[in-house]
Coordinates of C-alpha atoms and ligand atoms in Angstrom, one line a residue:
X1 CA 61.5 101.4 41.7
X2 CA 58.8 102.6 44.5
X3 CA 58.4 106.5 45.4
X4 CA 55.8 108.2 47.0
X5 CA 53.4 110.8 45.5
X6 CA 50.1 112.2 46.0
X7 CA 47.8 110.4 43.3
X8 CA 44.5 111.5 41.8
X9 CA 42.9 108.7 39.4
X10 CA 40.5 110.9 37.3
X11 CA 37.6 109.2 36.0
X12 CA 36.5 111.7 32.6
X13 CA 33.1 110.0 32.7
X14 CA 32.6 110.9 36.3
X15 CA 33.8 114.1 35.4
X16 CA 31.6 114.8 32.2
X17 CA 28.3 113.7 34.3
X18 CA 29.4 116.3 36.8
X19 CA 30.3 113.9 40.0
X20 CA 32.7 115.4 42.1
X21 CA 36.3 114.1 41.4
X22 CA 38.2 111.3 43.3
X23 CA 40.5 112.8 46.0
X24 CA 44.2 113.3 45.6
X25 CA 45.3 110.5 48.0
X26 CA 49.3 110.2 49.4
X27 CA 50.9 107.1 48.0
X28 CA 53.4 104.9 47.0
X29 CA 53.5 104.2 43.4
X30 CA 55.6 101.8 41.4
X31 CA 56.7 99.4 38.6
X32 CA 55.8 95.8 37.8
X33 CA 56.7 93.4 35.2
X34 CA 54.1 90.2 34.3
X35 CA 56.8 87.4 33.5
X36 CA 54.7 85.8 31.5
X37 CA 53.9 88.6 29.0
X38 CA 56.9 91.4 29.7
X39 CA 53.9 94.0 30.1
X40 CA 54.7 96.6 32.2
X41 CA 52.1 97.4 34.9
X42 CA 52.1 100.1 37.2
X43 CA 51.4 99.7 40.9
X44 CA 49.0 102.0 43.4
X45 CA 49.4 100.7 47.0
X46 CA 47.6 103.5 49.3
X47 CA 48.1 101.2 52.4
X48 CA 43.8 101.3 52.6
X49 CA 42.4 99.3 50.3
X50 CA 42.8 95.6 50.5
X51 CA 45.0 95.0 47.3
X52 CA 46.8 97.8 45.5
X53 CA 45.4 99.2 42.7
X54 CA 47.3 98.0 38.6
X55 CA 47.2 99.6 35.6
X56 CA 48.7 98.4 32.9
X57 CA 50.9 100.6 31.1
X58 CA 52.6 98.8 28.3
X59 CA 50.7 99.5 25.1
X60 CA 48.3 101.8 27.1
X61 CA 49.7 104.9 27.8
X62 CA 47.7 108.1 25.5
X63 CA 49.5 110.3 26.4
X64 CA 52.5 111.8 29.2
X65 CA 52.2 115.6 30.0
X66 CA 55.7 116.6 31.5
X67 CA 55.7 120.4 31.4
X68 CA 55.7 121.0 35.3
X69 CA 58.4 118.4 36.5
X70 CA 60.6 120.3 37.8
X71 CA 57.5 120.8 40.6
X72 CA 57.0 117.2 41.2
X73 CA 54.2 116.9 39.3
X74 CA 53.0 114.8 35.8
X75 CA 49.9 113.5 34.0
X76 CA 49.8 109.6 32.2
X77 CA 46.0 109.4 30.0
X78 CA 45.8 105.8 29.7
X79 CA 43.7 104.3 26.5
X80 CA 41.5 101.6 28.7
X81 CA 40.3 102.1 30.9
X82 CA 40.2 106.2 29.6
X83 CA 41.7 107.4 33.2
X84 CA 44.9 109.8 34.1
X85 CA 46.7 109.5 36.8
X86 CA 47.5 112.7 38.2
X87 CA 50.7 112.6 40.1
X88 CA 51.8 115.5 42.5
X89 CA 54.1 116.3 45.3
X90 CA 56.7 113.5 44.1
X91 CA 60.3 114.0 44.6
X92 CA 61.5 115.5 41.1
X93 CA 64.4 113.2 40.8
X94 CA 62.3 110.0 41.4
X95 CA 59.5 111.2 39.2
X96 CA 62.1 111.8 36.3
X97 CA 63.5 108.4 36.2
X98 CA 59.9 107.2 36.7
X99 CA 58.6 109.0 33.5
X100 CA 61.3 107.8 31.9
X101 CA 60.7 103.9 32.1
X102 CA 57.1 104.7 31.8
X103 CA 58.2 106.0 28.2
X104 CA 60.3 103.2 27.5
X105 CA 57.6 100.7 28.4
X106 CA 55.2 102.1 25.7
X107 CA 57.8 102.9 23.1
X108 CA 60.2 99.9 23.2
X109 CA 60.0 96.4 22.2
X110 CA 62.9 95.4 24.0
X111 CA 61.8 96.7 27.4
X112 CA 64.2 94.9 29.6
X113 CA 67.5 95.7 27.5
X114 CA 66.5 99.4 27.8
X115 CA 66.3 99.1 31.7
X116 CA 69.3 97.8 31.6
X117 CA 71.1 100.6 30.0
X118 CA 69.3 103.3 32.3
X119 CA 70.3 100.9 35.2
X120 CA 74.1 101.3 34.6
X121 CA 73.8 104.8 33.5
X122 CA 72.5 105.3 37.3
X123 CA 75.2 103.2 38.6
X124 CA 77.8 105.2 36.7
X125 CA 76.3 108.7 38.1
X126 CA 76.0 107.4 41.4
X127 CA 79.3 108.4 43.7
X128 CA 79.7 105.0 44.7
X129 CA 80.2 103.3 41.4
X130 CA 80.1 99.8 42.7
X131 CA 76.8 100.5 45.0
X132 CA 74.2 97.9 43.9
X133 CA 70.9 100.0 42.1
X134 CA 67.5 98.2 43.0
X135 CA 66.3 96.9 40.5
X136 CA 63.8 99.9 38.3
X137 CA 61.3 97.2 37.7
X138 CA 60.5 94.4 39.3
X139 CA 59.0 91.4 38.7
X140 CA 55.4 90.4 39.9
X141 CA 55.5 87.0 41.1
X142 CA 51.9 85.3 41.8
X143 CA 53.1 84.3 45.5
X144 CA 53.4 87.9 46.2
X145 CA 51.5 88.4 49.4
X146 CA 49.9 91.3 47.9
X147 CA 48.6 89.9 45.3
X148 CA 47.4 87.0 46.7
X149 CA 45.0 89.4 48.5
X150 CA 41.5 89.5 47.0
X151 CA 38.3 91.4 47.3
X152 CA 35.3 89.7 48.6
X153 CA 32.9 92.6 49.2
X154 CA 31.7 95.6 47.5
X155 CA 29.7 98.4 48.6
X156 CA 28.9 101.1 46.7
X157 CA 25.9 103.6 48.1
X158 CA 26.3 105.9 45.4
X159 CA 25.8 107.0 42.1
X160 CA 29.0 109.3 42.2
X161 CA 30.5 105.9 43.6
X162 CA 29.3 103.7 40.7
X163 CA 30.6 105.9 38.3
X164 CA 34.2 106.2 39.5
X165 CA 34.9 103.0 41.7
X166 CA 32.9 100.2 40.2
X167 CA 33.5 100.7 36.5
X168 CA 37.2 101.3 37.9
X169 CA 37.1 98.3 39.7
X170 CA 35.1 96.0 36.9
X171 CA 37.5 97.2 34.0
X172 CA 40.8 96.7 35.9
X173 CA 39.5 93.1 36.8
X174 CA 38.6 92.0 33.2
X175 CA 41.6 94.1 32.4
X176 CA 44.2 91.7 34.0
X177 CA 41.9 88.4 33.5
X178 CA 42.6 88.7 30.3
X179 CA 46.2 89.5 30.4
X180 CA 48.2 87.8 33.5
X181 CA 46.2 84.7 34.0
X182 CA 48.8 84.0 37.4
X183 CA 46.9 86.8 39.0
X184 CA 44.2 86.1 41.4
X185 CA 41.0 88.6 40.2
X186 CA 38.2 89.9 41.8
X187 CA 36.5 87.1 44.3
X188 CA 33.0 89.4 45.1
X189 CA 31.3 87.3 47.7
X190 CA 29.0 90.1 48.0
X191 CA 28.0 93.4 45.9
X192 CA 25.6 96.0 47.2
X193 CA 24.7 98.6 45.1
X194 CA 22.7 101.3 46.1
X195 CA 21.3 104.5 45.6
X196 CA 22.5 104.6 41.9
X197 CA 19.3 105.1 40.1
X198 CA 20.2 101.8 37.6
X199 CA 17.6 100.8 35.5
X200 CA 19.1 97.7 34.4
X201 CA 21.3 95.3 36.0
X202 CA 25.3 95.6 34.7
X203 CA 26.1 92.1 33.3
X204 CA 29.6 92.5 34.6
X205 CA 27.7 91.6 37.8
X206 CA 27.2 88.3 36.3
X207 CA 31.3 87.9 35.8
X208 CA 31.7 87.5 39.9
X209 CA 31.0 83.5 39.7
X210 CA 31.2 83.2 43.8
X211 CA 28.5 85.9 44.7
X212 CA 26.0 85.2 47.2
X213 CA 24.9 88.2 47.9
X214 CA 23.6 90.8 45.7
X215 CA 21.8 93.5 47.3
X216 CA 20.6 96.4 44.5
X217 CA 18.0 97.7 46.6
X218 CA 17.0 101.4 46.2
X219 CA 17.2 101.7 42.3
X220 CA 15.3 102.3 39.1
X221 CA 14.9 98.9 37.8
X222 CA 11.8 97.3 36.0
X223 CA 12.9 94.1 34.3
X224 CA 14.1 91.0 36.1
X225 CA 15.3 88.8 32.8
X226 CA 18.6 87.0 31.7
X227 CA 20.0 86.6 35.3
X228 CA 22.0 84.0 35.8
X229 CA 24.0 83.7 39.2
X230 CA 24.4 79.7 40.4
X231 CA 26.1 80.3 43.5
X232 CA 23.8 83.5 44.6
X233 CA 22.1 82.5 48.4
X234 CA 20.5 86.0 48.9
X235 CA 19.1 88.9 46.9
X236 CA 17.5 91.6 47.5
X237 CA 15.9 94.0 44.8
X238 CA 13.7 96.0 47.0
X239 CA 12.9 99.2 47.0
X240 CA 12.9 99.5 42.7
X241 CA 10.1 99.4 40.5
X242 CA 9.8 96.0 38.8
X243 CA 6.8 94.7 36.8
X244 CA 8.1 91.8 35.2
X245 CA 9.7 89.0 35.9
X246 CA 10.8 87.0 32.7
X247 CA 11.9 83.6 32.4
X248 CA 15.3 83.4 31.8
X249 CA 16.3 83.0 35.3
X250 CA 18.8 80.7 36.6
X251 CA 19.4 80.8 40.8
X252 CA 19.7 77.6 42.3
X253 CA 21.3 77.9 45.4
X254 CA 18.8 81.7 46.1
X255 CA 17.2 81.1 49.7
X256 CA 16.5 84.9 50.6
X257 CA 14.5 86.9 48.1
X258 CA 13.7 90.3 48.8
X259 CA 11.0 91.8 45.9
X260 CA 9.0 94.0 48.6
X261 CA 8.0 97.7 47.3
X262 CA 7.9 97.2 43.6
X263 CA 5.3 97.1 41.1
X264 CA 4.5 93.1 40.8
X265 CA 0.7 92.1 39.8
X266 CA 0.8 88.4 39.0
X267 CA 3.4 85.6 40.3
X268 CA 3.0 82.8 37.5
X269 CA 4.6 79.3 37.2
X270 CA 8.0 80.4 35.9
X271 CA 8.3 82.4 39.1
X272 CA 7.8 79.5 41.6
X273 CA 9.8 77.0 39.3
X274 CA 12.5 79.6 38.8
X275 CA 12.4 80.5 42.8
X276 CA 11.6 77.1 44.1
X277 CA 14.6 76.5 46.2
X278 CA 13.7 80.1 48.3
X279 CA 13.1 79.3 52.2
X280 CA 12.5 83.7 53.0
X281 CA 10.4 85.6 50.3
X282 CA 9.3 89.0 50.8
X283 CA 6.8 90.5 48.6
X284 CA 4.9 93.0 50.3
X285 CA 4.4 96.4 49.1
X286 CA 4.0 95.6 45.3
X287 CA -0.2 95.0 43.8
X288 CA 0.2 91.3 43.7
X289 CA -3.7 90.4 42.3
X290 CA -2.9 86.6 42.5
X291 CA -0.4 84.3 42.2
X292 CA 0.3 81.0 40.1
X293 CA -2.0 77.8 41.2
X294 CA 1.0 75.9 41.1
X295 CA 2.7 78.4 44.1
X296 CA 2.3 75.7 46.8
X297 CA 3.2 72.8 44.6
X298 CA 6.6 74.3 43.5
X299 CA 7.6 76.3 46.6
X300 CA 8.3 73.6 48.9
X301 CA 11.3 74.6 50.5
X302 CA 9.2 77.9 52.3
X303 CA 9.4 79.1 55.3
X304 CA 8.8 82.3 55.8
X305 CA 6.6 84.8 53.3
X306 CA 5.5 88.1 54.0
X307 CA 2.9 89.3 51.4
X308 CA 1.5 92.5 53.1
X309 CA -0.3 95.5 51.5
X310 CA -0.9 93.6 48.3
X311 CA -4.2 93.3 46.2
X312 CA -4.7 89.0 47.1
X313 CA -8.5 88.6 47.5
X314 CA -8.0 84.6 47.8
X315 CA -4.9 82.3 47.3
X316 CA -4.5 79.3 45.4
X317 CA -5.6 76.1 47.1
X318 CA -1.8 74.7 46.6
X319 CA -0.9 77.2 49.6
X320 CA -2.4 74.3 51.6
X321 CA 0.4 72.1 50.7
X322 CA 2.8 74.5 52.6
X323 CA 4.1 74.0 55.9
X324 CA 5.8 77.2 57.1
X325 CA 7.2 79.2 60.2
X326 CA 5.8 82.8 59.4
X327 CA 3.3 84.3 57.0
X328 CA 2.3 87.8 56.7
X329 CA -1.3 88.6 55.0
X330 CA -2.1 91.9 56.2
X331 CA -3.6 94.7 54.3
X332 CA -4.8 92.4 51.8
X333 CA -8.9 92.9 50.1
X334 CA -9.2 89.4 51.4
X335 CA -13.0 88.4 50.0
X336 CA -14.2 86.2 53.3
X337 CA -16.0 88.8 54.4
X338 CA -18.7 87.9 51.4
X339 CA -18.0 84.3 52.0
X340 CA -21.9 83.4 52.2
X341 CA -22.4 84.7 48.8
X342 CA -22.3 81.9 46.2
X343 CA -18.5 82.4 44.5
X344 CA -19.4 79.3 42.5
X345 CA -18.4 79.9 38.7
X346 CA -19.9 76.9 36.9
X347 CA -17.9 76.4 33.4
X348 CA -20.0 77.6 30.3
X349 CA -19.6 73.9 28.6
X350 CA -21.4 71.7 29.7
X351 CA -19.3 68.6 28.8
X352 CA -15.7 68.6 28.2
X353 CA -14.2 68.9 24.9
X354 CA -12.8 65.7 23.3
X355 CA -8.9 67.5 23.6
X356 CA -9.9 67.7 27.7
X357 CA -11.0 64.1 27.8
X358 CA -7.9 63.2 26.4
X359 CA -5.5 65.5 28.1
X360 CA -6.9 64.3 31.3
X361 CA -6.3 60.5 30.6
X362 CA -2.5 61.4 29.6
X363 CA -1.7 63.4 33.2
X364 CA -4.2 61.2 35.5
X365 CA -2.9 58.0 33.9
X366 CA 0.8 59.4 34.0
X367 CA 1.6 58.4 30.8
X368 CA 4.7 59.9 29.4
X369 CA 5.3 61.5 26.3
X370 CA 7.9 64.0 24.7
X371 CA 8.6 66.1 22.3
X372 CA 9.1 63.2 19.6
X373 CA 5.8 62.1 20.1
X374 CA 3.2 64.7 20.2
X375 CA 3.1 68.3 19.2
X376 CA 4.7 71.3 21.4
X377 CA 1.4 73.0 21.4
X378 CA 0.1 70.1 22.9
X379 CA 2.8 69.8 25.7
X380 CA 2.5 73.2 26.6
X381 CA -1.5 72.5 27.0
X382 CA -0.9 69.5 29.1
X383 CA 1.5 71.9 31.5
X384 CA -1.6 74.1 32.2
X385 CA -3.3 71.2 34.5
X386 CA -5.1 72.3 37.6
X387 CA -5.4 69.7 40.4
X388 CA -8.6 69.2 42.0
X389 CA -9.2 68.4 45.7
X390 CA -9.7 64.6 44.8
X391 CA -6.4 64.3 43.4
X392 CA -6.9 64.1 39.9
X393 CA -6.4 66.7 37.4
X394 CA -8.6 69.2 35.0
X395 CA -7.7 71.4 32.4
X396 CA -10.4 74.6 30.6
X397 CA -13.9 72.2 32.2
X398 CA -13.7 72.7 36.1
X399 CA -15.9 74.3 38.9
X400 CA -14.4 77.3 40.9
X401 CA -14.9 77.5 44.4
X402 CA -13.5 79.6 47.6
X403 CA -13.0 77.7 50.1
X404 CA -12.1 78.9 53.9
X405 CA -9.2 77.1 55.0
X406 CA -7.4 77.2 59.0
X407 CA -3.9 79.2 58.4
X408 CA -2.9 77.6 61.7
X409 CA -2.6 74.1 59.2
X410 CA 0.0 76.1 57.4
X411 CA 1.7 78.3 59.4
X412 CA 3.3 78.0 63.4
X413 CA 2.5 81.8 63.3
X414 CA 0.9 84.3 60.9
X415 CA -0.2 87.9 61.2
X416 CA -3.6 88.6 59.2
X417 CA -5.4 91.2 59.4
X418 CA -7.7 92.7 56.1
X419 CA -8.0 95.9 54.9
X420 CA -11.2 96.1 56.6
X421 CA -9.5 95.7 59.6
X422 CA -11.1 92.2 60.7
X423 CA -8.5 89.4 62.2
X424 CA -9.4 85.4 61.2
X425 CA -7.7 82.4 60.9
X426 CA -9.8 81.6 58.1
X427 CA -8.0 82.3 54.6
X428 CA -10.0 82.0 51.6
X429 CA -8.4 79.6 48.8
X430 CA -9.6 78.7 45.1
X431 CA -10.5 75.3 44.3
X432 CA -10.2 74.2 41.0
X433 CA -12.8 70.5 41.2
X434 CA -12.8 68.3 38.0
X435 CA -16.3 67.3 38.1
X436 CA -20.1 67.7 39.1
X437 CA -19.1 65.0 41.5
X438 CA -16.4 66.6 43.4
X439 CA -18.3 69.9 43.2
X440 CA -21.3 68.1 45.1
X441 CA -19.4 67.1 47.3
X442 CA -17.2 69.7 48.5
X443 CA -19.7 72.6 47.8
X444 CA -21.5 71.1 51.0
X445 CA -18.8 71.6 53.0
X446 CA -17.1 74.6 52.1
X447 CA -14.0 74.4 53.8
X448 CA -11.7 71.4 53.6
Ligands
ZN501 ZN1 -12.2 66.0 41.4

């Protein structure tokens, strides 16, 4: 059966928080049967959103509040998710027989034998005895054009909107995931949630396996750990307040990050390895100090970075290995200005250490090793390599120097401008050199 009513979905944890409640919307409401299961699901179609709304009803009905019929009106709590479904203005007749089969369909275990018997008690009231009744419930075949319909994108720009719709939405997807496998779900190509003051990120957002877009801009959020999204192409987490960026991350396909206006200080190796495959990174606005010396060497696939109004007084010399479209520098305490001063920071020890000597030999010489063969503290050690400009590599015993390096070698265009105001082409980068040799040598020269 299908009638029409005016419908309010009443969300008591919207209400409890205070958010104003949903609106009372005119539509038509009716009954569907899973075939595979016999559960009873009741059907919201409000000819505006792109697939009708289901909840299910068998097993999940709290309660049924009755009392004002006679006016069209009635109450169903469901148990999950903990909403009621406020129905008004219904034509008392339909809404009877309606609350009626809802009844049955949490009460009976024989749910179709009962429709039966309320289906020829119709027919026998009717005044045409041999009319044909439509059938009270029907079923809800898979090739059902509305079903077939699914929901690609999401926005939500509230919190009063997060608290009704989304948890709505998430909870009636894993809802019928679980139950009617036939059903198509939830297909979020792209989520945006704004406005909403989260401090962590939901890990139902995790459930949509075909996102590529995840914009959570505008929030409260201050970890970004244990996210995992394999088919996500953009994301954008401006506008939040994130320190920390752990190393649980998993994003292969991510080409557009968006981490401007948060709180960063220090982009280590994780970072670049986990972000490696990102062609647009936008990091300005946060009090990025440095970054790892491995940036260059991981981020490959760069194109465009904008890394203004951070706290970078030099770069690592990996950034030379880059060859982008755009960079952004400006507002940066860039230290060329004091370039003439000697920024040389000779290593205490005067020889290397016996573990150096070694640990040299193994990365210069390639020589490969695993986990069966020498210690974990030892593989972690040889990770922490620095290449110098001659090509081989160093570990604790090196030479430090900042050298001035032509941004037009990395860049087709670049805006750089210090906080001092000045305009170069001349970007200060750290060399890490291996030797007295190389430090001879390239201490004469100064740039590269
Ligand atoms: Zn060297």
């Amino acid at each position: 059966m299908k009638f029409e009513a005016h419908l309010e979905v009443i969300n008591p944890l919207a209400s409890k928080k205070g958010y104003r409640k949903s609106m009372s919307i005119l539509c038509q409401i009716s009954l569907a049967k899973d075939p595979n299961s016999s559960k009873c699901y009741l059907i919201v179609n409000d000819n505006k959103k792109p697939s009708p709304d289901k909840y299910r009803i068998s097993d999940n009905v709290d309660k049924i509040y009755c009392k004002f019929v006679h006016e069209g009106k009635a109450s169903i709590v469901l148990k999950e998710p903990n909403f009621t479904l406020a129905i008004q203005k219904a034509n008392v007749n339909q809404l009877k027989v309606f609350l009626k089969i809802v009844h049955i369909a949490t009460t009976s275990n024989d749910f179709s034998q009962e429709l039966d018997k309320i289906k020829s008690k119709l027919q026998a009231e009717s005044s045409c005895p041999g009319r044909c009744i439509k059938p009270l419930v029907k079923e809800m075949p898979s090739t059902t054009p509305q079903f077939k319909k699914t929901i690609t994108s999401l926005v939500i720009k509230s919190r009063d909107e997060y608290l009704s719709n989304y948890r709505a939405i998430i909870s009636q997807n894993m809802m019928i995931k679980t139950s009617i496998s036939t059903i198509p779900t939830l297909n979020l190509l792209k989520l945006v949630i704004n406005n909403c003051g989260l401090k962590t990120i939901d890990t139902s957002v995790f459930e949509f396996t075909q996102l590529n877009h995840l914009d959570m801009s505008n929030n409260k959020l201050s970890i970004l750990d244990n996210f995992k999204l394999g088919t996500l192409v953009e994301l954008n987490l401006s506008q939040n307040q994130i320190t920390n960026i752990g190393h649980n991350i998993y994003v292969p396909k991510l080409i557009n990050l968006d981490l401007s206006h948060n709180q960063l200080e220090y982009l280590d190796q994780n970072f670049c390895i986990n972000f490696r495959s990102v062609a647009k990174l936008r990091i300005n606005n946060n009090k990025i100090r440095a970054v790892s010396n491995k940036f260059g060497d991981y981020m490959q696939h760069l194109k465009y970075l904008y890394a203004n109004n951070n706290h970078l007084v030099n770069l690592p010399f990996s950034f030379s290995h880059l060859r982008m479209d755009t960079i952004e520098l400006n507002d940066n305490p860039f230290e060329f200005l004091i370039f003439s001063n000697n920024k040389t920071d000779k290593n205490e020890a005067s020889f290397p250490s016996l573990v150096e000597l070694c640990a040299r030999n193994v990365v210069n010489k390639k020589i490969k090793y695993g986990l069966g063969d020498i210690p974990k503290t030892l593989i972690d050690f040889l990770d922490t390599h620095i290449d110098c400009v001659c090509g081989l590599s160093c570990f604790n015993y090196n030479f430090r120097l900042t050298v001035m390096f032509d941004l037009n070698r990395i860049a087709k265009s670049f805006s750089y401008i210090t906080i001092n105001g000045v305009s170069d082409n001349q970007l200060p980068l750290k060399v890490y050199l291996c030797s007295c040799k190389c430090y001879m040598k390239y201490s004469k020269f100064r740039s590269v």
